[in-house]
Structure formats: structure tokens, C-alpha cells
Short mmCIF file of C-alpha atoms in Angstrom, two decimals:
data_model
loop_
_atom_site.label_atom_id
_atom_site.label_comp_id
_atom_site.label_asym_id
_atom_site.label_seq_id
_atom_site.Cartn_x
_atom_site.Cartn_y
_atom_site.Cartn_z
CA UNK R 1 16.43 -14.33 -8.67
CA UNK R 2 14.20 -15.45 -5.81
CA UNK R 3 13.80 -19.22 -5.45
CA UNK R 4 10.66 -19.50 -3.33
CA UNK R 5 8.93 -22.89 -3.23
CA UNK R 6 5.16 -22.94 -3.30
CA UNK R 7 2.16 -24.89 -4.55
CA UNK R 8 0.63 -22.82 -7.34
CA UNK R 9 -2.76 -24.49 -7.06
CA UNK R 10 -2.82 -23.83 -3.32
CA UNK R 11 -2.03 -20.14 -3.83
CA UNK R 12 -4.73 -19.82 -6.50
CA UNK R 13 -7.22 -21.46 -4.14
CA UNK R 14 -6.35 -18.99 -1.37
CA UNK R 15 -6.58 -16.05 -3.77
CA UNK R 16 -10.04 -17.24 -4.82
CA UNK R 17 -11.21 -17.48 -1.20
CA UNK R 18 -9.76 -14.13 -0.11
CA UNK R 19 -11.17 -12.39 -3.19
CA UNK R 20 -14.65 -13.78 -2.63
CA UNK R 21 -14.62 -12.78 1.03
CA UNK R 22 -13.38 -9.30 0.15
CA UNK R 23 -16.07 -8.76 -2.45
CA UNK R 24 -18.70 -9.87 0.08
CA UNK R 25 -17.65 -7.08 2.48
CA UNK R 26 -19.63 -3.81 2.50
CA UNK R 27 -16.66 -1.55 1.92
CA UNK R 28 -17.19 2.14 1.27
CA UNK R 29 -15.44 4.59 -1.06
CA UNK R 30 -12.48 5.22 1.21
CA UNK R 31 -9.00 3.89 1.83
CA UNK R 32 -10.03 0.46 3.24
CA UNK R 33 -11.93 -0.19 0.02
CA UNK R 34 -9.16 1.39 -2.01
CA UNK R 35 -6.53 -1.01 -0.70
CA UNK R 36 -8.94 -3.98 -0.75
CA UNK R 37 -10.02 -3.46 -4.35
CA UNK R 38 -6.46 -2.79 -5.45
CA UNK R 39 -5.71 -6.29 -4.19
CA UNK R 40 -8.83 -7.67 -5.87
CA UNK R 41 -7.82 -6.06 -9.16
CA UNK R 42 -4.40 -7.71 -8.82
CA UNK R 43 -6.20 -11.02 -8.22
CA UNK R 44 -8.21 -10.46 -11.39
CA UNK R 45 -5.06 -9.72 -13.38
CA UNK R 46 -3.44 -12.87 -11.98
CA UNK R 47 -6.33 -15.28 -12.49
CA UNK R 48 -8.21 -13.74 -15.42
CA UNK R 49 -11.46 -14.62 -13.64
CA UNK R 50 -14.18 -12.57 -15.36
CA UNK R 51 -16.49 -12.90 -12.36
CA UNK R 52 -14.08 -10.80 -10.31
CA UNK R 53 -14.16 -7.98 -12.85
CA UNK R 54 -17.94 -8.17 -13.14
CA UNK R 55 -18.36 -7.81 -9.39
CA UNK R 56 -15.94 -4.87 -9.26
CA UNK R 57 -17.87 -3.14 -12.03
CA UNK R 58 -21.18 -3.76 -10.27
CA UNK R 59 -19.88 -2.36 -6.99
CA UNK R 60 -18.32 0.72 -8.58
CA UNK R 61 -21.36 1.50 -10.73
CA UNK R 62 -23.70 1.25 -7.75
CA UNK R 63 -21.54 3.57 -5.69
CA UNK R 64 -21.16 6.08 -8.52
CA UNK R 65 -24.94 6.18 -8.91
CA UNK R 66 -25.43 6.73 -5.17
CA UNK R 67 -22.91 9.59 -5.14
CA UNK R 68 -19.20 9.80 -4.37
CA UNK R 69 -17.59 11.43 -1.31
CA UNK R 70 -15.37 14.48 -1.32
CA UNK R 71 -11.79 13.79 -2.26
CA UNK R 72 -9.04 13.45 0.34
CA UNK R 73 -5.70 11.67 0.22
CA UNK R 74 -7.43 8.60 1.68
CA UNK R 75 -10.39 8.56 -0.72
CA UNK R 76 -7.95 8.83 -3.64
CA UNK R 77 -6.91 5.24 -2.84
CA UNK R 78 -10.00 4.16 -4.80
CA UNK R 79 -8.28 5.48 -7.91
CA UNK R 80 -6.22 2.31 -8.19
CA UNK R 81 -9.15 0.04 -9.00
CA UNK R 82 -10.65 2.66 -11.32
CA UNK R 83 -7.51 2.50 -13.46
CA UNK R 84 -8.07 -1.23 -13.85
CA UNK R 85 -11.78 -0.83 -14.57
CA UNK R 86 -11.05 1.71 -17.29
CA UNK R 87 -8.32 -0.43 -18.84
CA UNK R 88 -10.53 -3.53 -18.87
CA UNK R 89 -13.87 -2.01 -19.90
CA UNK R 90 -12.93 1.16 -21.78
CA UNK R 91 -15.73 2.99 -19.94
CA UNK R 92 -14.77 6.69 -19.86
CA UNK R 93 -16.64 7.39 -16.62
CA UNK R 94 -13.99 5.50 -14.63
CA UNK R 95 -11.17 7.48 -16.21
CA UNK R 96 -13.01 10.76 -15.63
CA UNK R 97 -13.13 9.97 -11.91
CA UNK R 98 -9.44 9.06 -11.97
CA UNK R 99 -8.65 12.44 -13.50
CA UNK R 100 -10.82 14.24 -10.95
CA UNK R 101 -8.77 12.62 -8.20
CA UNK R 102 -5.58 13.70 -9.94
CA UNK R 103 -6.92 17.25 -10.18
CA UNK R 104 -7.64 17.23 -6.45
CA UNK R 105 -4.18 15.98 -5.56
CA UNK R 106 -2.37 18.37 -7.88
CA UNK R 107 -4.43 21.51 -7.40
CA UNK R 108 -6.45 21.36 -4.19
CA UNK R 109 -4.94 18.97 -1.65
CA UNK R 110 -3.07 20.63 1.26
CA UNK R 111 0.69 20.64 0.80
CA UNK R 112 3.65 21.91 2.78
CA UNK R 113 7.40 22.41 2.47
CA UNK R 114 8.70 21.31 -0.92
CA UNK R 115 5.23 20.64 -2.34
CA UNK R 116 4.70 17.60 -0.11
CA UNK R 117 1.17 16.22 0.22
CA UNK R 118 -0.24 16.50 3.72
CA UNK R 119 -2.02 13.37 4.83
CA UNK R 120 -5.79 13.99 4.89
CA UNK R 121 -8.52 11.62 6.02
CA UNK R 122 -11.44 14.08 5.78
CA UNK R 123 -12.23 17.47 4.27
CA UNK R 124 -11.02 19.05 7.52
CA UNK R 125 -7.39 20.00 8.02
CA UNK R 126 -6.88 16.82 10.04
CA UNK R 127 -3.14 16.74 10.54
CA UNK R 128 -1.54 20.09 9.62
CA UNK R 129 1.78 19.70 7.83
CA UNK R 130 2.08 16.01 8.66
CA UNK R 131 3.55 13.43 6.29
CA UNK R 132 2.38 9.84 6.82
CA UNK R 133 3.74 6.77 5.07
CA UNK R 134 0.14 5.90 4.10
CA UNK R 135 0.14 8.78 1.59
CA UNK R 136 2.57 6.91 -0.64
CA UNK R 137 0.00 4.21 -1.37
CA UNK R 138 -3.11 6.39 -1.40
CA UNK R 139 -1.68 9.22 -3.53
CA UNK R 140 1.94 9.05 -4.74
CA UNK R 141 1.77 5.54 -6.20
CA UNK R 142 -1.60 6.44 -7.74
CA UNK R 143 -0.16 9.60 -9.34
CA UNK R 144 2.79 7.61 -10.64
CA UNK R 145 0.49 5.04 -12.26
CA UNK R 146 -1.59 7.72 -13.98
CA UNK R 147 1.42 9.80 -14.99
CA UNK R 148 3.13 6.77 -16.48
CA UNK R 149 -0.02 5.80 -18.39
CA UNK R 150 -0.41 9.32 -19.81
CA UNK R 151 3.35 9.85 -20.26
CA UNK R 152 2.83 13.06 -18.31
CA UNK R 153 6.30 14.09 -17.14
CA UNK R 154 5.02 16.75 -14.74
CA UNK R 155 2.78 14.22 -13.01
CA UNK R 156 5.58 11.66 -12.83
CA UNK R 157 7.89 14.25 -11.32
CA UNK R 158 5.24 15.24 -8.77
CA UNK R 159 4.80 11.60 -7.76
CA UNK R 160 8.55 11.04 -7.46
CA UNK R 161 8.84 14.22 -5.41
CA UNK R 162 6.40 12.68 -2.93
CA UNK R 163 8.55 9.56 -2.72
CA UNK R 164 11.71 11.63 -2.28
CA UNK R 165 10.40 13.72 0.59
CA UNK R 166 8.62 10.88 2.35
CA UNK R 167 11.92 9.02 2.32
CA UNK R 168 13.70 12.07 3.73
CA UNK R 169 11.06 12.64 6.40
CA UNK R 170 10.28 9.08 7.43
CA UNK R 171 13.27 6.78 6.90
CA UNK R 172 15.65 6.73 9.86
CA UNK R 173 19.19 7.00 8.41
CA UNK R 174 20.68 5.02 11.32
CA UNK R 175 18.32 2.02 11.21
CA UNK R 176 16.87 2.36 7.66
CA UNK R 177 13.43 1.56 9.13
CA UNK R 178 10.51 3.95 8.65
CA UNK R 179 8.70 6.05 11.19
CA UNK R 180 4.92 6.29 10.96
CA UNK R 181 4.74 10.05 10.50
CA UNK R 182 6.54 13.38 10.48
CA UNK R 183 5.30 16.70 11.85
CA UNK R 184 6.78 19.55 9.84
CA UNK R 185 5.61 22.17 12.32
CA UNK R 186 7.44 20.59 15.26
CA UNK R 187 10.16 19.03 13.08
CA UNK R 188 9.77 15.64 14.75
CA UNK R 189 8.39 12.13 14.27
CA UNK R 190 5.81 12.58 17.03
CA UNK R 191 5.86 9.36 19.07
CA UNK R 192 8.72 8.13 16.93
CA UNK R 193 7.98 4.42 16.50
CA UNK R 194 8.77 2.10 13.62
CA UNK R 195 5.20 1.10 12.86
CA UNK R 196 4.96 -2.11 10.85
CA UNK R 197 2.33 -1.07 8.32
CA UNK R 198 4.10 2.25 7.68
CA UNK R 199 7.11 0.20 6.63
CA UNK R 200 4.84 -1.86 4.39
CA UNK R 201 3.40 1.24 2.72
CA UNK R 202 6.92 2.54 2.13
CA UNK R 203 8.48 -0.72 0.96
CA UNK R 204 5.60 -1.88 -1.23
CA UNK R 205 5.12 1.42 -3.06
CA UNK R 206 8.87 1.90 -3.56
CA UNK R 207 9.03 -1.60 -5.07
CA UNK R 208 6.46 -0.45 -7.65
CA UNK R 209 8.46 2.50 -9.01
CA UNK R 210 10.67 0.62 -11.47
CA UNK R 211 7.77 -1.39 -12.96
CA UNK R 212 5.90 1.85 -13.66
CA UNK R 213 8.76 3.60 -15.47
CA UNK R 214 10.47 2.06 -18.49
CA UNK R 215 13.36 4.52 -18.28
CA UNK R 216 13.44 4.71 -14.49
CA UNK R 217 17.22 5.26 -14.50
CA UNK R 218 16.72 8.63 -16.20
CA UNK R 219 14.92 9.97 -13.12
CA UNK R 220 17.40 10.96 -10.37
CA UNK R 221 14.78 10.46 -7.63
CA UNK R 222 14.55 6.80 -8.63
CA UNK R 223 18.11 6.34 -7.42
CA UNK R 224 16.96 7.54 -3.99
CA UNK R 225 14.03 5.12 -4.11
CA UNK R 226 16.27 2.22 -5.12
CA UNK R 227 18.75 2.86 -2.32
CA UNK R 228 16.09 3.57 0.29
CA UNK R 229 14.31 0.31 -0.51
CA UNK R 230 17.55 -1.67 -0.57
CA UNK R 231 18.52 -0.44 2.89
CA UNK R 232 15.03 -0.76 4.32
CA UNK R 233 14.64 -4.39 3.23
CA UNK R 234 18.09 -5.23 4.60
CA UNK R 235 16.94 -3.87 7.96
CA UNK R 236 13.49 -5.46 7.83
CA UNK R 237 14.86 -8.97 7.38
CA UNK R 238 16.56 -8.63 10.77
CA UNK R 239 13.29 -7.99 12.62
CA UNK R 240 11.24 -10.77 11.00
CA UNK R 241 9.88 -13.14 13.63
CA UNK R 242 10.38 -16.90 13.71
CA UNK R 243 6.80 -17.21 12.45
CA UNK R 244 7.79 -15.36 9.27
CA UNK R 245 5.90 -12.18 10.20
CA UNK R 246 6.66 -8.63 11.29
CA UNK R 247 5.38 -6.94 14.44
CA UNK R 248 3.12 -3.91 14.61
CA UNK R 249 6.06 -2.08 16.25
CA UNK R 250 8.92 -3.67 14.40
CA UNK R 251 11.61 -3.61 17.09
CA UNK R 252 9.33 -4.26 20.08
CA UNK R 253 9.18 -7.92 21.10
CA UNK R 254 6.07 -7.26 23.20
CA UNK R 255 4.13 -6.03 20.16
CA UNK R 256 1.96 -8.54 18.34
CA UNK R 257 2.69 -9.92 14.87
CA UNK R 258 0.67 -8.07 12.25
CA UNK R 259 -0.29 -9.72 8.96
CA UNK R 260 -1.09 -6.75 6.69
CA UNK R 261 2.36 -5.25 7.34
CA UNK R 262 3.90 -8.67 6.78
CA UNK R 263 2.15 -9.07 3.42
CA UNK R 264 3.21 -5.64 2.20
CA UNK R 265 6.83 -6.11 3.28
CA UNK R 266 7.07 -9.61 1.80
CA UNK R 267 5.54 -8.38 -1.48
CA UNK R 268 8.18 -5.65 -1.63
CA UNK R 269 10.88 -8.29 -1.24
CA UNK R 270 9.37 -10.29 -4.11
CA UNK R 271 9.20 -7.22 -6.34
CA UNK R 272 12.73 -6.14 -5.46
CA UNK R 273 13.99 -9.56 -6.53
CA UNK R 274 17.10 -9.88 -4.37
CA UNK R 275 17.91 -13.63 -4.20
CA UNK R 276 19.31 -13.15 -0.68
CA UNK R 277 15.71 -12.48 0.46
CA UNK R 278 14.48 -15.90 -0.67
CA UNK R 279 14.46 -17.44 2.81
CA UNK R 280 12.67 -14.43 4.30
CA UNK R 281 9.95 -14.53 1.66
CA UNK R 282 9.66 -18.30 2.13
CA UNK R 283 9.08 -17.82 5.87
CA UNK R 284 6.64 -14.97 5.23
CA UNK R 285 4.63 -17.08 2.80
CA UNK R 286 4.15 -19.78 5.42
CA UNK R 287 3.34 -17.25 8.13
CA UNK R 288 0.78 -15.39 6.02
CA UNK R 289 -0.93 -18.54 4.75
CA UNK R 290 -1.22 -19.72 8.36
CA UNK R 291 -3.21 -16.55 9.05
CA UNK R 292 -5.78 -16.89 6.27
CA UNK R 293 -8.93 -18.82 7.13
CA UNK R 294 -10.54 -21.29 4.76
CA UNK R 295 -13.34 -18.79 4.10
CA UNK R 296 -10.86 -16.12 3.01
CA UNK R 297 -10.47 -13.95 6.10
CA UNK R 298 -6.99 -12.48 6.57
CA UNK R 299 -6.42 -12.69 10.32
CA UNK R 300 -4.16 -10.76 12.69
CA UNK R 301 -4.67 -7.40 10.98
CA UNK R 302 -4.58 -4.27 13.14
CA UNK R 303 -7.33 -1.69 12.91
CA UNK R 304 -6.93 1.72 11.31
CA UNK R 305 -4.08 3.44 13.11
CA UNK R 306 -3.30 7.11 13.52
CA UNK R 307 0.15 8.18 14.69
CA UNK R 308 -0.28 7.03 18.28
CA UNK R 309 0.98 8.87 21.35
CA UNK R 310 2.99 6.03 22.86
CA UNK R 311 4.04 2.41 22.50
CA UNK R 312 0.94 1.08 24.24
CA UNK R 313 -1.21 2.96 21.73
CA UNK R 314 0.18 0.73 18.98
CA UNK R 315 0.22 -2.43 21.08
CA UNK R 316 -3.45 -2.06 21.97
CA UNK R 317 -4.89 -1.48 18.49
CA UNK R 318 -7.35 -4.39 18.07
CA UNK R 319 -6.62 -7.12 15.54
CA UNK R 320 -9.75 -9.24 15.94
CA UNK R 321 -11.55 -8.12 12.78
CA UNK R 322 -10.99 -8.57 9.08
CA UNK R 323 -10.00 -5.31 7.40
CA UNK R 324 -9.99 -4.15 3.79
CA UNK R 325 -6.30 -3.31 3.88
CA UNK R 326 -5.45 -6.76 5.22
CA UNK R 327 -7.42 -8.44 2.45
CA UNK R 328 -5.90 -6.18 -0.22
CA UNK R 329 -2.27 -6.45 0.85
CA UNK R 330 -2.56 -10.23 1.18
CA UNK R 331 -3.97 -10.45 -2.34
CA UNK R 332 -1.20 -8.21 -3.66
CA UNK R 333 1.42 -10.44 -2.00
CA UNK R 334 -0.08 -13.71 -3.28
CA UNK R 335 -0.53 -12.27 -6.77
CA UNK R 336 3.07 -11.07 -6.85
CA UNK R 337 4.14 -14.56 -5.79
CA UNK R 338 2.55 -16.03 -8.95
CA UNK R 339 3.40 -13.37 -11.50
#
């Protein structure tokens, strides 16, 4: 069991500040909001603060009234908070939207190979036959949550199939670190870098599989997830910086430290529960807290990142602005710390 030392009141204070700042942002119905409000919903579940739920409801209702965008893999990220809103309010309209996202992913979203979801950011065929680590958070984890709630075996199997093939496509067997993307047409990893946030998407969502499935050991794919996460975290601890963070290109000492990746990776270590990771989580906690301002801005978060052409493409992504995914992953990490 992890033995991390922390001040509970301090963590709650930081969660309060980050949540307030996040809810004050004008986030749209897309993946930045999806990750941000997932984190906010985790903060609500951790603190029980009714004001958080009320503000989430107000935001969602206003957006629903204005009209929702077309579904893509990225816009399906908003499904996470809708699950929480339905569970907490019982309002059927939230669940109906959840199910419409599920219908899109199962019946309309582009797929390739062994029924693998292609990563889509718009209604165009953005990245033909490409698998990105991002898809695990935006779609596979979402499908797993819904399938588990409904006890829908076909949906659970579809979600686990996404995990299985993303592991096969993106985890390097020699290093156990994850590539950003895979191009099935060219059969390559494009630029072939170990992008930090890709490793966070992979590690965090894999760490959520067991909690979603009571009888996880009855699903053979879960054994792949368990082993993939075990090996990935063992490799990630070796590239943690002295500041307790991980770089935007993990094995590149000239790449900057990136806080959203660090939060996702550290949260995965908490959820995995290996006591040997205690010192790495302890360092990460200090490093992440040092990058959260008093007014709740999570600092040092890289902008939205496609699979870049070269190393400099990743190194030069700006990190001067607060981002929804930085806020959300930090909240998920801090909430997991207190659970």
C-alpha cells in the first residue's frame, strides 16, 4: 500500500481553488471541457460540495439549450461528466446524450483493423486509420464506464478491445513506454516519440479498468491491461525528473517538464497501488503542487498536440496558458490522493 505523506486540508484547499478556476473558464463541448469537467466531477465526488454540482448542471443545461456539436471521438469526452450528472440528478436528458455518444462510437465512428476506433477531432476523416493514445480517455474509458453501469457485456468487450489494440499499437515492447500514435496504413509510429501526455492517457485509463469491473479477472484482456500498466509504470519511474515531474518527450532531457502528463502518470501510480511507487508519487505531489497557483491555475501544461513531425515539434508546443486538460488531470490526481 502506498504511504504518501500529505496535508489533507492543504489538498482540499488546492482542489477548491483549481475547481473554481476551471468552472470560471469558458470551455466548449469538446475534449478540453471533457477532461476538465471529468476532473471537476471527481472533485465533487471527493468534497461533496453541492455548489460544484450546481455549476456543472448550469453549464451543461445552457450548452444543451444552445445546441450540441456533432459527435467525434474528442467530443465524446464530455460523456464522462454526463454520467456523473445523471447519477447525481436522475435527469434522463443527460443519460440520453450519453447513449447517443455510445451509439456514435459503436455504430458510426470510423474504425480500422480489428474494430479499432480511429482518432477523430472533427467530422472530417482527420487522421485515416490512426490510433492515438488520447482515444483511450475520450472513448474507451467512457465506453467501459457505461458498459459497466449497464452490465452490457458487448459494450465492455468493445471497450476492452480498444485497450488491447491500443496497447499493441502504442506500447514499445523494448522500453514499455508509449508512443503518441500509430498509422495503420504505413504500419509505423510516425515521428515515433514517447510523448508524455500519451503515456498519461494510457497509464491513467488502464489504472481505471479494475475499478470499473468487479470480476475483472474473468476478462482475458484485463490481464493484458494489468501487465501493460505494470511495465509502463516501472519504466516511467526511471524518467521522472528531480522535480518530481515528467517531460513532454519522456526520454529527452532538453524537453520541458509538463504538468498534465505528470498528474495523469502520478494518478495512475496511486490507482495501481504498488508500494514501491510511494517515493515517486511523493515527489510528483510536491512537483505538481509547486505548479499550481494560488488562484487555481495549473501551470506548465502544453497546448493541444497532434502527432508532431519531429522532436522540435514537441519541444516547441507552448505551455504558457492554462488548459482544460491540465486542470482536469490535476483534479483527478488530487482527488485520487484523498480517496
